[in-house]
Structure formats: structure tokens, C-alpha cells
Amino acid sequence: MLHPVGELPAGVYWRRRALVLGIALSVAGGGGWLAASVGSGTTPVTPAASSDSAAEPSLDTPSLEQVVPSLAAVQTPAEQTPLESAPVATETAPPPVAPAAGPVEGQACTDDMLAVDVVPAAPQAAVGTKPTFTLVVTNIAGVSCTRSLDAGLREVVLLDAAGTRVWGSNDCFPERSSEPRTLAAGEAVSFPVQWGGLTSEPTCTVTRANPPAGAYQLQGRLDTKVGGATPFTLV
């Protein structure tokens, strides 16, 4: 055994014996290590993969939770309340409209219940004469009413064709009186006024003169009620 015999050199046979001995020792040592690992419950470490396999991404199998969502993640539609039916609009007849209240018997005469006019004694007069005009206040309402007809509230004015005031009955000779009056429906009350034929203004401080001949207008007033214009001519 120690001196091998063969056709080959002795060194070759020694190397073969050393290789066989090393293999036998490796097998014996690996078996002992495996037995020790099993006995101690330790899992043998798997050798690391090669550099090529490590560079590739791992394709893990998706877990069941990734494939099937949990019941908590699944939203179920909330219970819907049935739509309430809209109330049906019903047409109701409008309430009857009460008739507008008209004038009441014996109430105060408002301006729209009265008519104020000026009636000249003649449609024309000569310059410098003293014509007479009549102020007429008429209750045109269907009921009686009361109104103050004081002299200070009554007035007749003369206007020229342009509407400029030429004369007023209360300018230079104002009158004062207290004349509350109840006017029956349709009743007219007359107040004559004589004009002196001269111009005037409310303060009566401007020199008075005869207005020239021409077309003029007469207009009556009772406090806040102003009547329409009546033509008048001076010749």
C-alpha cells in the first residue's frame, strides 16, 4: 500500500489516493453537519443566487387579500329613501276683492269732490272798466260733504296769454271770514268778485296800471283746489 506498483510514476498514484481520501472526508463531514442541523431544527441556508438571477425582479404570487378585496373595503349602496311625491298644486279661487270705498255721507270734501270755476259777467270788458266775476264752488260728489269756504281761501286771478299772473282778488284787498259749509250733493255756491281794472301782485307794493287789450284767462281757487281756465278778453 505504501509503495504503489504500476506502469505510471509513483507520484500519480499518490495524487489519486489523496483525491479519494479528500472526497471521503468531505462526504463524511457533510453527513455529520446535516445530521446536526436536523437534530437542532435549524434550516440549512440556501446559497445565494447568482448575480444574473439576483438582478431579475422577483415575481411573487399575489396573496389572496390582493386578489379578493375584503368585505370592509366593498361599499354597499346606502339604503335609499323613496322619493316623496311632490305636493300637487291645487288652484284656489282668489278671495273676492272688496269694492273700493267711496265717499261717505257728511265727510270732509276732498279736492276731487269739488269743482271750482270763474264765470265772468261778460266774456269781454273794456280796458279800465271794473268787470264782475263770480267764483263758483260745486260739490260734484254723490254725497254731501263739508268744506271751509273762508274768504281768505277763495281767490280769482287774471292771467295773460303766456300764463303770467296779472291780477289777484286777494292781492290788495284780502278778506277774512269763517265759513264752514256743508254742501249737498250737486250743490253750487257762488261768490261775486269785482275787479278794479288794474294790475296787482300779492304784496300790492308794485305800481298798479291798466293791462293792455288782449286775450286773458280767469282762474279760480279754493285753498288747495285750483279750477280750470276761463277765456276773457280786454278790448
CSV table of C-alpha atoms in Angstrom, one decimal:
chain,number,residue,atom,x,y,z
A,1,MET,CA,0.0,0.0,0.0
A,2,LEU,CA,2.7,2.4,0.8
A,3,HIS,CA,4.7,1.6,-2.3
A,4,PRO,CA,2.3,1.5,-5.2
A,5,VAL,CA,3.3,-0.6,-8.2
A,6,GLY,CA,2.3,0.2,-11.7
A,7,GLU,CA,3.4,1.4,-15.0
A,8,LEU,CA,2.9,5.1,-14.1
A,9,PRO,CA,5.1,7.1,-11.9
A,10,ALA,CA,4.6,6.8,-8.2
A,11,GLY,CA,3.6,10.5,-7.8
A,12,VAL,CA,0.5,9.9,-10.0
A,13,TYR,CA,-0.7,7.1,-7.7
A,14,TRP,CA,-0.2,9.3,-4.6
A,15,ARG,CA,-2.2,12.1,-6.0
A,16,ARG,CA,-5.1,9.8,-6.8
A,17,ARG,CA,-5.0,8.4,-3.3
A,18,ALA,CA,-5.1,12.0,-1.9
A,19,LEU,CA,-8.1,12.9,-4.0
A,20,VAL,CA,-10.1,9.9,-3.0
A,21,LEU,CA,-9.2,10.5,0.6
A,22,GLY,CA,-10.3,14.1,0.4
A,23,ILE,CA,-13.6,13.1,-1.2
A,24,ALA,CA,-14.3,10.6,1.5
A,25,LEU,CA,-13.5,13.1,4.2
A,26,SER,CA,-15.8,15.7,2.6
A,27,VAL,CA,-18.7,13.2,2.4
A,28,ALA,CA,-18.2,12.2,6.0
A,29,GLY,CA,-18.1,15.8,7.2
A,30,GLY,CA,-21.2,16.9,5.2
A,31,GLY,CA,-23.2,14.0,6.5
A,32,GLY,CA,-22.3,14.9,10.1
A,33,TRP,CA,-23.2,18.6,9.6
A,34,LEU,CA,-26.6,17.6,8.0
A,35,ALA,CA,-27.4,15.3,10.9
A,36,ALA,CA,-26.5,18.0,13.4
A,37,SER,CA,-28.8,20.6,11.6
A,38,VAL,CA,-31.8,18.2,11.6
A,39,GLY,CA,-31.3,17.5,15.2
A,40,SER,CA,-31.2,21.1,16.2
A,41,GLY,CA,-34.2,22.2,14.0
A,42,THR,CA,-32.2,24.7,12.0
A,43,THR,CA,-33.0,25.1,8.4
A,44,PRO,CA,-30.0,25.0,6.2
A,45,VAL,CA,-29.1,28.2,4.5
A,46,THR,CA,-29.7,28.2,0.7
A,47,PRO,CA,-26.8,29.5,-1.2
A,48,ALA,CA,-27.2,33.0,-2.7
A,49,ALA,CA,-28.4,33.1,-6.2
A,50,SER,CA,-26.0,34.0,-8.9
A,51,SER,CA,-25.6,37.7,-9.9
A,52,ASP,CA,-27.7,37.2,-13.0
A,53,SER,CA,-30.7,35.8,-11.1
A,54,ALA,CA,-30.3,38.4,-8.4
A,55,ALA,CA,-30.7,41.2,-10.9
A,56,GLU,CA,-34.1,39.9,-12.1
A,57,PRO,CA,-37.1,41.2,-10.2
A,58,SER,CA,-38.9,38.5,-8.2
A,59,LEU,CA,-42.3,37.6,-9.5
A,60,ASP,CA,-44.2,36.9,-6.3
A,61,THR,CA,-47.5,35.2,-6.5
A,62,PRO,CA,-50.2,37.7,-5.3
A,63,SER,CA,-51.8,36.8,-2.0
A,64,LEU,CA,-55.4,36.1,-1.6
A,65,GLU,CA,-56.1,39.5,0.0
A,66,GLN,CA,-54.7,41.3,-3.1
A,67,VAL,CA,-56.9,39.3,-5.4
A,68,VAL,CA,-60.1,39.3,-3.4
A,69,PRO,CA,-60.9,42.6,-1.6
A,70,SER,CA,-62.0,42.4,1.9
A,71,LEU,CA,-65.6,42.8,2.8
A,72,ALA,CA,-64.9,46.0,4.7
A,73,ALA,CA,-63.4,47.6,1.5
A,74,VAL,CA,-66.5,46.8,-0.5
A,75,GLN,CA,-69.0,49.6,-0.2
A,76,THR,CA,-72.6,48.7,-0.5
A,77,PRO,CA,-75.1,51.4,-1.6
A,78,ALA,CA,-76.9,53.1,1.3
A,79,GLU,CA,-80.5,52.3,1.7
A,80,GLN,CA,-82.3,54.9,-0.4
A,81,THR,CA,-85.3,56.6,0.9
A,82,PRO,CA,-88.2,56.5,-1.6
A,83,LEU,CA,-88.7,59.9,-3.2
A,84,GLU,CA,-91.5,61.8,-1.6
A,85,SER,CA,-94.2,62.7,-4.0
A,86,ALA,CA,-94.3,66.4,-4.6
A,87,PRO,CA,-97.5,68.1,-3.3
A,88,VAL,CA,-100.0,68.6,-6.1
A,89,ALA,CA,-100.7,72.3,-6.5
A,90,THR,CA,-104.3,73.0,-6.3
A,91,GLU,CA,-105.8,76.0,-7.8
A,92,THR,CA,-107.8,78.0,-5.3
A,93,ALA,CA,-110.1,80.8,-6.3
A,94,PRO,CA,-108.8,84.2,-5.3
A,95,PRO,CA,-110.6,85.9,-2.5
A,96,PRO,CA,-113.3,88.3,-3.6
A,97,VAL,CA,-112.0,91.8,-3.9
A,98,ALA,CA,-113.9,94.3,-1.8
A,99,PRO,CA,-115.1,97.2,-3.8
A,100,ALA,CA,-113.2,100.4,-3.2
A,101,ALA,CA,-114.8,102.5,-0.5
A,102,GLY,CA,-116.5,105.6,-2.0
A,103,PRO,CA,-117.2,108.9,-0.4
A,104,VAL,CA,-119.1,108.7,2.9
A,105,GLU,CA,-122.1,110.9,3.6
A,106,GLY,CA,-121.1,114.0,5.5
A,107,GLN,CA,-117.3,113.6,5.2
A,108,ALA,CA,-114.9,116.4,4.6
A,109,CYS,CA,-114.9,117.5,0.9
A,110,THR,CA,-111.7,116.5,-0.7
A,111,ASP,CA,-110.3,118.4,-3.8
A,112,ASP,CA,-111.5,115.7,-6.1
A,113,MET,CA,-115.1,116.1,-4.8
A,114,LEU,CA,-115.2,119.8,-5.8
A,115,ALA,CA,-115.2,121.9,-8.9
A,116,VAL,CA,-114.1,125.5,-8.9
A,117,ASP,CA,-115.0,127.8,-11.8
A,118,VAL,CA,-114.9,131.5,-12.6
A,119,VAL,CA,-117.8,132.9,-14.6
A,120,PRO,CA,-117.4,136.5,-15.9
A,121,ALA,CA,-120.4,138.7,-16.2
A,122,ALA,CA,-119.5,139.2,-19.8
A,123,PRO,CA,-116.9,137.4,-21.9
A,124,GLN,CA,-115.1,140.7,-22.5
A,125,ALA,CA,-114.7,144.1,-21.0
A,126,ALA,CA,-113.1,147.4,-22.0
A,127,VAL,CA,-109.7,148.4,-20.6
A,128,GLY,CA,-110.0,150.4,-17.4
A,129,THR,CA,-113.5,149.3,-16.6
A,130,LYS,CA,-114.5,147.3,-13.4
A,131,PRO,CA,-116.0,144.0,-14.6
A,132,THR,CA,-117.5,141.4,-12.1
A,133,PHE,CA,-116.5,137.8,-11.9
A,134,THR,CA,-118.3,135.0,-10.0
A,135,LEU,CA,-116.4,132.3,-8.2
A,136,VAL,CA,-118.5,129.1,-8.2
A,137,VAL,CA,-117.7,126.1,-5.9
A,138,THR,CA,-119.7,122.9,-6.7
A,139,ASN,CA,-119.9,119.6,-4.9
A,140,ILE,CA,-119.6,117.1,-7.7
A,141,ALA,CA,-119.7,114.1,-5.4
A,142,GLY,CA,-122.7,111.8,-4.9
A,143,VAL,CA,-122.9,112.6,-1.2
A,144,SER,CA,-122.9,115.7,1.0
A,145,CYS,CA,-119.6,116.9,2.4
A,146,THR,CA,-118.2,119.7,4.4
A,147,ARG,CA,-115.6,122.3,3.5
A,148,SER,CA,-114.4,125.6,4.7
A,149,LEU,CA,-115.3,128.4,2.3
A,150,ASP,CA,-113.5,131.2,4.1
A,151,ALA,CA,-112.9,134.4,2.2
A,152,GLY,CA,-109.1,134.1,2.7
A,153,LEU,CA,-109.2,130.7,0.9
A,154,ARG,CA,-111.1,132.0,-2.1
A,155,GLU,CA,-109.4,133.7,-4.9
A,156,VAL,CA,-109.9,134.8,-8.6
A,157,VAL,CA,-106.8,135.5,-10.7
A,158,LEU,CA,-106.3,137.0,-14.1
A,159,LEU,CA,-103.5,135.6,-16.4
A,160,ASP,CA,-102.2,136.9,-19.7
A,161,ALA,CA,-101.9,134.7,-22.8
A,162,ALA,CA,-98.5,133.5,-21.6
A,163,GLY,CA,-99.8,132.4,-18.2
A,164,THR,CA,-98.3,135.3,-16.3
A,165,ARG,CA,-100.2,136.5,-13.3
A,166,VAL,CA,-101.7,140.0,-13.9
A,167,TRP,CA,-104.2,140.4,-11.0
A,168,GLY,CA,-105.5,138.6,-8.0
A,169,SER,CA,-108.6,139.3,-5.9
A,170,ASN,CA,-106.7,138.9,-2.6
A,171,ASP,CA,-103.6,140.9,-3.5
A,172,CYS,CA,-104.5,144.4,-2.3
A,173,PHE,CA,-107.9,143.8,-0.5
A,174,PRO,CA,-107.6,140.5,1.3
A,175,GLU,CA,-110.7,139.4,3.2
A,176,ARG,CA,-111.1,137.2,6.3
A,177,SER,CA,-114.1,135.2,7.3
A,178,SER,CA,-115.0,131.8,8.8
A,179,GLU,CA,-117.4,129.9,6.6
A,180,PRO,CA,-117.6,126.2,7.2
A,181,ARG,CA,-120.2,124.8,4.9
A,182,THR,CA,-122.0,121.5,4.3
A,183,LEU,CA,-122.6,121.1,0.6
A,184,ALA,CA,-125.3,118.8,-0.5
A,185,ALA,CA,-124.5,116.5,-3.5
A,186,GLY,CA,-124.5,118.7,-6.6
A,187,GLU,CA,-124.9,121.9,-4.7
A,188,ALA,CA,-123.0,125.0,-6.1
A,189,VAL,CA,-122.1,128.1,-4.0
A,190,SER,CA,-121.4,131.5,-5.8
A,191,PHE,CA,-119.1,134.3,-4.6
A,192,PRO,CA,-119.1,137.5,-6.8
A,193,VAL,CA,-115.8,139.4,-7.1
A,194,GLN,CA,-115.4,142.9,-8.7
A,195,TRP,CA,-112.1,143.7,-10.3
A,196,GLY,CA,-110.9,147.3,-10.2
A,197,GLY,CA,-109.3,147.0,-13.7
A,198,LEU,CA,-105.7,147.5,-12.5
A,199,THR,CA,-102.8,145.1,-12.3
A,200,SER,CA,-101.6,143.8,-8.9
A,201,GLU,CA,-99.3,141.3,-7.2
A,202,PRO,CA,-99.5,139.5,-3.8
A,203,THR,CA,-97.7,142.3,-1.8
A,204,CYS,CA,-99.5,145.1,-3.6
A,205,THR,CA,-96.3,147.2,-3.5
A,206,VAL,CA,-95.7,147.5,-7.2
A,207,THR,CA,-97.3,150.4,-9.1
A,208,ARG,CA,-100.7,149.3,-10.5
A,209,ALA,CA,-101.7,150.0,-14.1
A,210,ASN,CA,-104.3,149.1,-16.7
A,211,PRO,CA,-103.3,146.0,-18.5
A,212,PRO,CA,-103.3,146.3,-22.3
A,213,ALA,CA,-106.1,145.0,-24.5
A,214,GLY,CA,-105.8,141.3,-25.5
A,215,ALA,CA,-106.7,137.8,-24.6
A,216,TYR,CA,-106.6,136.7,-21.0
A,217,GLN,CA,-107.7,133.9,-18.8
A,218,LEU,CA,-109.6,133.7,-15.5
A,219,GLN,CA,-108.8,131.0,-12.9
A,220,GLY,CA,-110.5,130.3,-9.5
A,221,ARG,CA,-109.0,128.7,-6.4
A,222,LEU,CA,-110.4,127.4,-3.1
A,223,ASP,CA,-107.4,126.7,-0.8
A,224,THR,CA,-105.6,123.8,-2.5
A,225,LYS,CA,-108.2,123.2,-5.2
A,226,VAL,CA,-107.4,125.1,-8.4
A,227,GLY,CA,-110.0,125.3,-11.2
A,228,GLY,CA,-109.7,125.4,-14.9
A,229,ALA,CA,-109.1,128.5,-17.1
A,230,THR,CA,-111.9,130.6,-18.5
A,231,PRO,CA,-111.2,132.8,-21.5
A,232,PHE,CA,-111.6,136.6,-21.0
A,233,THR,CA,-110.9,139.4,-23.4
A,234,LEU,CA,-109.9,143.1,-22.8
A,235,VAL,CA,-110.8,145.5,-25.6
